[in-house]
CSV table of N, CA and C and ligand atoms in Angstrom, one decimal:
chain,number,residue,atom,x,y,z
A,3,MET,N,5.9,-21.4,45.4
A,3,MET,CA,4.6,-21.0,44.9
A,3,MET,C,4.3,-19.6,45.4
A,4,LYS,N,3.9,-18.7,44.5
A,4,LYS,CA,3.5,-17.4,44.9
A,4,LYS,C,2.2,-17.4,45.7
A,5,ASN,N,1.9,-16.3,46.3
A,5,ASN,CA,0.7,-16.2,47.1
A,5,ASN,C,-0.5,-15.9,46.1
A,6,ARG,N,-0.9,-16.9,45.4
A,6,ARG,CA,-2.0,-16.7,44.5
A,6,ARG,C,-3.3,-17.2,45.0
A,7,ILE,N,-4.4,-16.4,44.8
A,7,ILE,CA,-5.7,-16.9,45.3
A,7,ILE,C,-6.7,-16.7,44.1
A,8,LEU,N,-7.8,-17.5,44.3
A,8,LEU,CA,-8.8,-17.4,43.3
A,8,LEU,C,-10.1,-16.8,43.9
A,9,ILE,N,-10.6,-15.8,43.2
A,9,ILE,CA,-11.9,-15.2,43.6
A,9,ILE,C,-13.0,-15.7,42.7
A,10,VAL,N,-14.0,-16.3,43.3
A,10,VAL,CA,-15.1,-16.9,42.5
A,10,VAL,C,-16.4,-16.2,42.8
A,11,ASN,N,-17.1,-15.8,41.7
A,11,ASN,CA,-18.4,-15.3,41.9
A,11,ASN,C,-19.4,-16.1,41.1
A,12,GLY,N,-20.5,-16.4,41.8
A,12,GLY,CA,-21.5,-17.3,41.2
A,12,GLY,C,-22.6,-16.6,40.4
A,13,PRO,N,-23.7,-17.3,40.2
A,13,PRO,CA,-24.7,-16.8,39.3
A,13,PRO,C,-25.3,-15.4,39.5
A,14,ASN,N,-25.5,-14.7,38.5
A,14,ASN,CA,-26.1,-13.4,38.4
A,14,ASN,C,-25.2,-12.3,38.9
A,15,LEU,N,-24.0,-12.6,39.4
A,15,LEU,CA,-23.1,-11.6,39.9
A,15,LEU,C,-22.5,-10.9,38.7
A,16,ASN,N,-22.5,-11.4,37.5
A,16,ASN,CA,-22.1,-10.7,36.3
A,16,ASN,C,-22.9,-9.5,36.1
A,17,LEU,N,-24.1,-9.5,36.7
A,17,LEU,CA,-25.0,-8.3,36.5
A,17,LEU,C,-24.9,-7.2,37.6
A,18,LEU,N,-23.9,-7.4,38.4
A,18,LEU,CA,-23.7,-6.3,39.4
A,18,LEU,C,-23.6,-5.0,38.8
A,19,GLY,N,-24.2,-4.0,39.5
A,19,GLY,CA,-24.2,-2.6,38.9
A,19,GLY,C,-25.6,-2.3,38.3
A,20,TYR,N,-26.2,-3.4,37.8
A,20,TYR,CA,-27.5,-3.3,37.2
A,20,TYR,C,-28.6,-4.1,38.0
A,21,ARG,N,-28.1,-5.1,38.7
A,21,ARG,CA,-29.0,-6.0,39.4
A,21,ARG,C,-29.3,-5.5,40.8
A,22,GLU,N,-30.6,-5.2,41.0
A,22,GLU,CA,-31.1,-4.8,42.4
A,22,GLU,C,-30.1,-3.9,43.1
A,23,PRO,N,-29.8,-2.7,42.6
A,23,PRO,CA,-28.7,-1.9,43.2
A,23,PRO,C,-29.0,-1.5,44.6
A,24,SER,N,-30.3,-1.5,45.0
A,24,SER,CA,-30.6,-1.1,46.4
A,24,SER,C,-30.0,-2.2,47.4
A,25,ILE,N,-29.9,-3.4,46.8
A,25,ILE,CA,-29.4,-4.5,47.7
A,25,ILE,C,-27.9,-4.7,47.5
A,26,TYR,N,-27.5,-4.7,46.2
A,26,TYR,CA,-26.1,-5.1,45.8
A,26,TYR,C,-25.2,-3.9,45.5
A,27,GLY,N,-25.7,-2.7,45.4
A,27,GLY,CA,-24.9,-1.6,45.1
A,27,GLY,C,-24.8,-1.3,43.6
A,28,THR,N,-24.0,-0.3,43.3
A,28,THR,CA,-24.0,0.2,41.9
A,28,THR,C,-22.6,-0.2,41.2
A,29,ASP,N,-21.7,-0.8,42.0
A,29,ASP,CA,-20.4,-1.2,41.3
A,29,ASP,C,-20.6,-2.4,40.4
A,30,THR,N,-19.9,-2.4,39.3
A,30,THR,CA,-19.9,-3.5,38.5
A,30,THR,C,-19.0,-4.6,39.0
A,31,LEU,N,-19.1,-5.8,38.5
A,31,LEU,CA,-18.2,-6.8,39.0
A,31,LEU,C,-16.7,-6.5,38.6
A,32,GLU,N,-16.6,-5.9,37.4
A,32,GLU,CA,-15.3,-5.6,36.9
A,32,GLU,C,-14.6,-4.5,37.9
A,33,SER,N,-15.4,-3.5,38.3
A,33,SER,CA,-14.8,-2.5,39.2
A,33,SER,C,-14.5,-3.1,40.5
A,34,ILE,N,-15.3,-4.0,41.0
A,34,ILE,CA,-15.1,-4.7,42.3
A,34,ILE,C,-13.8,-5.5,42.2
A,35,ASN,N,-13.6,-6.2,41.1
A,35,ASN,CA,-12.4,-7.0,40.9
A,35,ASN,C,-11.2,-6.1,40.8
A,36,ASN,N,-11.3,-5.0,40.2
A,36,ASN,CA,-10.1,-4.0,40.1
A,36,ASN,C,-9.8,-3.6,41.5
A,37,TYR,N,-10.8,-3.3,42.3
A,37,TYR,CA,-10.6,-2.8,43.7
A,37,TYR,C,-9.9,-3.9,44.5
A,38,ILE,N,-10.3,-5.2,44.3
A,38,ILE,CA,-9.7,-6.3,45.0
A,38,ILE,C,-8.2,-6.5,44.6
A,39,SER,N,-8.0,-6.4,43.3
A,39,SER,CA,-6.6,-6.5,42.8
A,39,SER,C,-5.7,-5.5,43.4
A,40,GLU,N,-6.1,-4.3,43.5
A,40,GLU,CA,-5.3,-3.2,44.1
A,40,GLU,C,-5.0,-3.5,45.5
A,41,GLU,N,-6.0,-3.9,46.3
A,41,GLU,CA,-5.8,-4.2,47.7
A,41,GLU,C,-4.9,-5.4,47.9
A,42,ALA,N,-5.1,-6.4,47.0
A,42,ALA,CA,-4.3,-7.6,47.1
A,42,ALA,C,-2.8,-7.3,46.9
A,43,LYS,N,-2.5,-6.4,45.9
A,43,LYS,CA,-1.1,-6.1,45.6
A,43,LYS,C,-0.4,-5.6,46.9
A,44,LEU,N,-1.1,-4.8,47.6
A,44,LEU,CA,-0.5,-4.2,48.9
A,44,LEU,C,-0.2,-5.3,49.9
A,45,LEU,N,-0.9,-6.5,49.8
A,45,LEU,CA,-0.7,-7.6,50.7
A,45,LEU,C,0.2,-8.6,50.1
A,46,GLY,N,0.7,-8.3,48.8
A,46,GLY,CA,1.6,-9.3,48.2
A,46,GLY,C,0.9,-10.5,47.6
A,47,ILE,N,-0.4,-10.3,47.3
A,47,ILE,CA,-1.2,-11.5,46.8
A,47,ILE,C,-1.6,-11.2,45.4
A,48,GLU,N,-1.6,-12.3,44.6
A,48,GLU,CA,-2.0,-12.2,43.2
A,48,GLU,C,-3.3,-12.9,43.1
A,49,CYS,N,-4.3,-12.2,42.4
A,49,CYS,CA,-5.6,-12.8,42.3
A,49,CYS,C,-6.0,-13.2,40.9
A,50,ASP,N,-6.7,-14.3,40.8
A,50,ASP,CA,-7.3,-14.7,39.6
A,50,ASP,C,-8.8,-14.6,39.8
A,51,PHE,N,-9.5,-14.2,38.8
A,51,PHE,CA,-11.0,-14.0,39.0
A,51,PHE,C,-11.8,-14.9,38.1
A,52,PHE,N,-12.9,-15.4,38.6
A,52,PHE,CA,-13.7,-16.3,37.8
A,52,PHE,C,-15.1,-16.1,38.2
A,53,GLN,N,-16.0,-15.9,37.2
A,53,GLN,CA,-17.4,-15.8,37.4
A,53,GLN,C,-18.1,-16.8,36.5
A,54,SER,N,-19.1,-17.5,37.0
A,54,SER,CA,-19.9,-18.3,36.2
A,54,SER,C,-21.3,-18.4,36.7
A,55,ASN,N,-22.3,-18.6,35.8
A,55,ASN,CA,-23.7,-18.9,36.2
A,55,ASN,C,-23.9,-20.4,36.2
A,56,CYS,N,-22.9,-21.2,36.0
A,56,CYS,CA,-23.1,-22.6,36.0
A,56,CYS,C,-22.3,-23.3,37.1
A,57,GLU,N,-23.1,-24.2,37.8
A,57,GLU,CA,-22.5,-24.9,38.9
A,57,GLU,C,-21.2,-25.7,38.5
A,58,GLY,N,-21.4,-26.5,37.4
A,58,GLY,CA,-20.3,-27.4,37.0
A,58,GLY,C,-19.0,-26.6,36.7
A,59,ALA,N,-19.2,-25.4,36.1
A,59,ALA,CA,-18.0,-24.6,35.7
A,59,ALA,C,-17.3,-24.1,36.9
A,60,ILE,N,-18.1,-23.8,38.0
A,60,ILE,CA,-17.5,-23.3,39.2
A,60,ILE,C,-16.7,-24.5,39.9
A,61,ILE,N,-17.3,-25.6,39.8
A,61,ILE,CA,-16.6,-26.8,40.4
A,61,ILE,C,-15.3,-27.1,39.6
A,62,ASP,N,-15.4,-27.0,38.3
A,62,ASP,CA,-14.2,-27.3,37.5
A,62,ASP,C,-13.1,-26.3,37.8
A,63,GLU,N,-13.4,-25.0,38.0
A,63,GLU,CA,-12.4,-24.0,38.3
A,63,GLU,C,-11.8,-24.3,39.7
A,64,ILE,N,-12.6,-24.6,40.7
A,64,ILE,CA,-12.1,-25.0,42.0
A,64,ILE,C,-11.1,-26.1,41.9
A,65,HIS,N,-11.4,-27.1,41.1
A,65,HIS,CA,-10.5,-28.3,40.9
A,65,HIS,C,-9.2,-27.8,40.2
A,66,ARG,N,-9.4,-27.0,39.2
A,66,ARG,CA,-8.2,-26.6,38.4
A,66,ARG,C,-7.1,-25.9,39.3
A,67,VAL,N,-7.5,-25.2,40.3
A,67,VAL,CA,-6.5,-24.4,41.1
A,67,VAL,C,-6.0,-25.2,42.3
A,68,ARG,N,-6.3,-26.5,42.4
A,68,ARG,CA,-6.1,-27.2,43.6
A,68,ARG,C,-4.6,-27.3,44.0
A,69,LEU,N,-3.7,-27.2,43.0
A,69,LEU,CA,-2.3,-27.3,43.4
A,69,LEU,C,-1.5,-26.0,43.2
A,70,SER,N,-2.2,-25.0,42.6
A,70,SER,CA,-1.5,-23.8,42.3
A,70,SER,C,-1.9,-22.6,43.1
A,71,HIS,N,-3.0,-22.6,43.9
A,71,HIS,CA,-3.4,-21.5,44.6
A,71,HIS,C,-3.5,-21.8,46.1
A,72,LYS,N,-3.3,-20.7,46.9
A,72,LYS,CA,-3.2,-20.9,48.3
A,72,LYS,C,-4.5,-20.6,49.1
A,73,GLY,N,-5.5,-20.0,48.3
A,73,GLY,CA,-6.7,-19.7,49.0
A,73,GLY,C,-7.8,-19.4,48.0
A,74,ILE,N,-9.0,-19.5,48.4
A,74,ILE,CA,-10.2,-19.2,47.6
A,74,ILE,C,-11.1,-18.3,48.4
A,75,ILE,N,-11.6,-17.2,47.7
A,75,ILE,CA,-12.7,-16.4,48.2
A,75,ILE,C,-13.9,-16.7,47.3
A,76,ILE,N,-15.0,-17.1,47.8
A,76,ILE,CA,-16.1,-17.4,47.0
A,76,ILE,C,-17.4,-16.7,47.4
A,77,ASN,N,-18.0,-16.1,46.5
A,77,ASN,CA,-19.4,-15.7,46.7
A,77,ASN,C,-20.3,-16.6,45.8
A,78,PRO,N,-20.8,-17.6,46.4
A,78,PRO,CA,-21.5,-18.6,45.6
A,78,PRO,C,-22.9,-18.2,45.2
A,79,ALA,N,-23.3,-17.0,45.6
A,79,ALA,CA,-24.6,-16.4,45.2
A,79,ALA,C,-25.7,-17.4,45.6
A,80,ALA,N,-26.7,-17.6,44.8
A,80,ALA,CA,-27.8,-18.5,45.2
A,80,ALA,C,-27.3,-19.9,45.5
A,81,TYR,N,-26.2,-20.4,44.8
A,81,TYR,CA,-25.7,-21.7,45.1
A,81,TYR,C,-25.4,-21.9,46.6
A,82,THR,N,-25.1,-20.8,47.3
A,82,THR,CA,-24.8,-20.8,48.7
A,82,THR,C,-25.8,-21.7,49.5
A,83,HIS,N,-27.1,-21.6,49.0
A,83,HIS,CA,-28.2,-22.1,49.8
A,83,HIS,C,-28.5,-23.6,49.6
A,84,TYR,N,-27.9,-24.1,48.5
A,84,TYR,CA,-28.3,-25.5,48.2
A,84,TYR,C,-27.2,-26.3,47.4
A,85,SER,N,-26.1,-25.8,47.1
A,85,SER,CA,-25.2,-26.6,46.2
A,85,SER,C,-24.2,-27.5,47.1
A,86,TYR,N,-24.7,-28.7,47.3
A,86,TYR,CA,-23.8,-29.7,48.0
A,86,TYR,C,-22.6,-30.0,47.1
A,87,ALA,N,-22.8,-29.9,45.8
A,87,ALA,CA,-21.7,-30.2,44.8
A,87,ALA,C,-20.5,-29.2,45.0
A,88,ILE,N,-20.8,-27.9,45.1
A,88,ILE,CA,-19.8,-26.9,45.3
A,88,ILE,C,-19.2,-27.1,46.7
A,89,ARG,N,-20.0,-27.4,47.7
A,89,ARG,CA,-19.5,-27.7,49.0
A,89,ARG,C,-18.5,-28.8,49.0
A,90,ASP,N,-18.8,-29.9,48.3
A,90,ASP,CA,-17.9,-31.0,48.2
A,90,ASP,C,-16.6,-30.7,47.5
A,91,ALA,N,-16.7,-29.8,46.4
A,91,ALA,CA,-15.5,-29.4,45.7
A,91,ALA,C,-14.6,-28.7,46.6
A,92,ILE,N,-15.1,-27.8,47.4
A,92,ILE,CA,-14.2,-27.1,48.4
A,92,ILE,C,-13.6,-28.0,49.4
A,93,SER,N,-14.3,-29.0,49.9
A,93,SER,CA,-13.8,-30.0,50.8
A,93,SER,C,-12.7,-30.8,50.1
A,94,ALA,N,-12.9,-31.1,48.9
A,94,ALA,CA,-12.0,-32.0,48.1
A,94,ALA,C,-10.6,-31.4,47.9
A,95,VAL,N,-10.6,-30.1,47.6
A,95,VAL,CA,-9.3,-29.5,47.2
A,95,VAL,C,-8.4,-29.1,48.4
A,96,MET,N,-9.1,-29.0,49.6
A,96,MET,CA,-8.3,-28.7,50.8
A,96,MET,C,-7.5,-27.4,50.8
A,97,ILE,N,-8.1,-26.4,50.1
A,97,ILE,CA,-7.5,-25.0,50.1
A,97,ILE,C,-8.4,-24.2,51.0
A,98,PRO,N,-7.8,-23.3,51.9
A,98,PRO,CA,-8.6,-22.5,52.7
A,98,PRO,C,-9.5,-21.6,51.9
A,99,CYS,N,-10.8,-21.6,52.3
A,99,CYS,CA,-11.8,-20.9,51.5
A,99,CYS,C,-12.6,-19.9,52.4
A,100,ILE,N,-12.9,-18.8,52.0
A,100,ILE,CA,-13.8,-17.8,52.7
A,100,ILE,C,-15.0,-17.5,51.9
A,101,GLU,N,-16.1,-17.6,52.5
A,101,GLU,CA,-17.4,-17.3,51.8
A,101,GLU,C,-17.8,-15.8,52.1
A,102,VAL,N,-18.1,-15.1,51.0
A,102,VAL,CA,-18.4,-13.7,51.0
A,102,VAL,C,-19.8,-13.5,50.4
A,103,HIS,N,-20.6,-12.6,51.1
A,103,HIS,CA,-21.8,-12.1,50.5
A,103,HIS,C,-21.8,-10.6,50.6
A,104,LEU,N,-22.3,-9.9,49.5
A,104,LEU,CA,-22.4,-8.5,49.5
A,104,LEU,C,-23.4,-8.0,50.5
A,105,SER,N,-24.6,-8.7,50.5
A,105,SER,CA,-25.7,-8.3,51.4
A,105,SER,C,-25.6,-9.1,52.7
A,106,ASN,N,-26.3,-8.6,53.7
A,106,ASN,CA,-26.4,-9.4,54.9
A,106,ASN,C,-27.5,-10.5,54.7
A,107,VAL,N,-27.1,-11.6,54.3
A,107,VAL,CA,-28.0,-12.7,54.0
A,107,VAL,C,-28.9,-13.1,55.2
A,108,HIS,N,-28.4,-12.8,56.4
A,108,HIS,CA,-29.2,-13.2,57.6
A,108,HIS,C,-30.3,-12.2,57.9
A,109,ALA,N,-30.3,-11.1,57.2
A,109,ALA,CA,-31.4,-10.1,57.4
A,109,ALA,C,-32.4,-10.0,56.3
A,110,ARG,N,-32.4,-11.1,55.4
A,110,ARG,CA,-33.2,-11.1,54.3
A,110,ARG,C,-34.2,-12.2,54.3
A,111,GLU,N,-34.6,-12.8,53.2
A,111,GLU,CA,-35.6,-13.9,53.2
A,111,GLU,C,-34.9,-15.1,54.0
A,112,GLU,N,-35.8,-15.9,54.6
A,112,GLU,CA,-35.3,-16.9,55.5
A,112,GLU,C,-34.4,-17.9,54.7
A,113,PHE,N,-34.7,-18.2,53.5
A,113,PHE,CA,-33.9,-19.2,52.7
A,113,PHE,C,-32.4,-18.8,52.6
A,114,ARG,N,-32.2,-17.4,52.7
A,114,ARG,CA,-30.8,-16.9,52.5
A,114,ARG,C,-29.9,-17.1,53.7
A,115,SER,N,-30.6,-17.3,54.8
A,115,SER,CA,-29.7,-17.4,56.1
A,115,SER,C,-29.1,-18.8,56.2
A,116,LYS,N,-29.5,-19.7,55.3
A,116,LYS,CA,-28.9,-21.1,55.4
A,116,LYS,C,-27.8,-21.2,54.3
A,117,SER,N,-26.6,-21.5,54.8
A,117,SER,CA,-25.5,-21.7,53.8
A,117,SER,C,-25.0,-23.2,54.0
A,118,VAL,N,-25.0,-23.9,52.8
A,118,VAL,CA,-24.5,-25.3,52.9
A,118,VAL,C,-23.0,-25.3,52.6
A,119,ILE,N,-22.5,-24.1,52.3
A,119,ILE,CA,-21.0,-23.9,51.9
A,119,ILE,C,-20.2,-23.5,53.2
A,120,ALA,N,-20.8,-22.6,54.0
A,120,ALA,CA,-20.1,-22.1,55.1
A,120,ALA,C,-19.4,-23.1,56.0
A,121,PRO,N,-20.0,-24.3,56.3
A,121,PRO,CA,-19.4,-25.3,57.2
A,121,PRO,C,-18.0,-25.8,56.7
A,122,VAL,N,-17.8,-25.7,55.3
A,122,VAL,CA,-16.5,-26.2,54.8
A,122,VAL,C,-15.5,-25.0,54.5
A,123,CYS,N,-15.9,-23.8,55.0
A,123,CYS,CA,-15.1,-22.6,54.8
A,123,CYS,C,-14.4,-22.2,56.1
A,124,LYS,N,-13.4,-21.4,56.1
A,124,LYS,CA,-12.8,-20.9,57.3
A,124,LYS,C,-13.7,-19.9,58.0
A,125,GLY,N,-14.5,-19.2,57.2
A,125,GLY,CA,-15.5,-18.3,57.8
A,125,GLY,C,-16.3,-17.7,56.7
A,126,GLN,N,-17.3,-16.9,57.2
A,126,GLN,CA,-18.3,-16.3,56.3
A,126,GLN,C,-18.3,-14.8,56.6
A,127,ILE,N,-18.3,-14.0,55.5
A,127,ILE,CA,-18.4,-12.5,55.7
A,127,ILE,C,-19.7,-12.1,54.9
A,128,ALA,N,-20.6,-11.4,55.6
A,128,ALA,CA,-21.8,-11.0,54.9
A,128,ALA,C,-22.2,-9.6,55.3
A,129,GLY,N,-22.6,-8.8,54.4
A,129,GLY,CA,-23.3,-7.5,54.7
A,129,GLY,C,-22.4,-6.3,54.6
A,130,PHE,N,-21.1,-6.5,54.1
A,130,PHE,CA,-20.2,-5.3,54.0
A,130,PHE,C,-20.0,-4.9,52.6
A,131,GLY,N,-20.9,-5.3,51.7
A,131,GLY,CA,-20.7,-4.9,50.3
A,131,GLY,C,-19.4,-5.4,49.8
A,132,LYS,N,-18.8,-4.6,48.8
A,132,LYS,CA,-17.5,-5.0,48.2
A,132,LYS,C,-16.4,-5.1,49.2
A,133,TYR,N,-16.5,-4.4,50.3
A,133,TYR,CA,-15.4,-4.4,51.3
A,133,TYR,C,-15.3,-5.8,52.0
A,134,GLY,N,-16.4,-6.6,51.9
A,134,GLY,CA,-16.3,-8.0,52.4
A,134,GLY,C,-15.2,-8.8,51.7
A,135,TYR,N,-15.0,-8.6,50.4
A,135,TYR,CA,-13.9,-9.3,49.7
A,135,TYR,C,-12.5,-8.9,50.3
A,136,ILE,N,-12.4,-7.6,50.7
A,136,ILE,CA,-11.1,-7.2,51.2
A,136,ILE,C,-10.9,-7.8,52.6
A,137,LEU,N,-12.0,-7.8,53.4
A,137,LEU,CA,-11.9,-8.5,54.7
A,137,LEU,C,-11.5,-9.9,54.5
A,138,ALA,N,-12.0,-10.6,53.5
A,138,ALA,CA,-11.7,-12.0,53.3
A,138,ALA,C,-10.2,-12.1,52.8
A,139,LEU,N,-9.8,-11.2,52.0
A,139,LEU,CA,-8.4,-11.1,51.6
A,139,LEU,C,-7.4,-11.1,52.8
A,140,LYS,N,-7.8,-10.1,53.7
A,140,LYS,CA,-6.9,-9.9,54.9
A,140,LYS,C,-6.9,-11.2,55.7
A,141,GLY,N,-8.1,-11.8,55.9
A,141,GLY,CA,-8.2,-13.0,56.6
A,141,GLY,C,-7.3,-14.1,56.0
A,142,LEU,N,-7.4,-14.2,54.7
A,142,LEU,CA,-6.6,-15.3,54.0
A,142,LEU,C,-5.1,-15.0,54.1
A,143,SER,N,-4.8,-13.7,54.0
A,143,SER,CA,-3.3,-13.4,54.1
A,143,SER,C,-2.7,-13.8,55.4
A,144,GLU,N,-3.5,-13.7,56.5
A,144,GLU,CA,-3.1,-14.1,57.8
A,144,GLU,C,-2.8,-15.6,57.8
A,145,MET,N,-3.6,-16.3,57.0
A,145,MET,CA,-3.4,-17.8,57.1
A,145,MET,C,-2.3,-18.3,56.2
A,146,MET,N,-1.9,-17.5,55.2
A,146,MET,CA,-1.0,-18.0,54.2
A,146,MET,C,0.5,-18.0,54.7
B,363,LIG,C1,-25.5,-13.0,47.5
B,363,LIG,C2,-26.7,-13.4,48.4
B,363,LIG,C3,-27.4,-14.6,47.8
B,363,LIG,O1,-28.5,-15.0,48.6
B,363,LIG,C4,-28.0,-14.2,46.4
B,363,LIG,O2,-28.6,-15.3,45.8
B,363,LIG,C5,-26.9,-13.6,45.5
B,363,LIG,C6,-25.9,-12.7,46.1
B,363,LIG,C7,-24.8,-11.7,48.1
B,363,LIG,O3,-23.7,-11.5,47.7
B,363,LIG,O4,-25.4,-11.0,48.9
B,363,LIG,O5,-26.9,-13.8,44.3
B,363,LIG,O6,-24.6,-14.0,47.5
């Protein structure tokens, strides 16, 4: 099996570049994904990208890669704070997973500092903008 990983972005992240640029930056999701792909190549990792605004679609995608991918990087967006269903999907597939946030969720509204996903991940990276995905890639590549 090749070193394939899945990058998942949750609700409203399709609007990156347009959405609250003072918090999330001006890069679009497409340009961030291109940046991740380039860095991944250098590490010998192949990435698949998935974005959805729907909880069930994210869960289905996590299930789909359970035998084919060696890692998951997920920015669950607002689902971070309350989706027990996504948390259970990550536990179920037993693939190492890293949670990423563009913003420093711990320095914002109180509800954002709670993640129900982080306890089933290898770690959480927050506050480094798009570079957070690269940090996660490097972390995963050490584990693979
Ligand atoms: C986010 C932080 C979440 O609290 C928020 O709901 C998002 C984006 C981030 O990347 O900083 O949609 O996950």
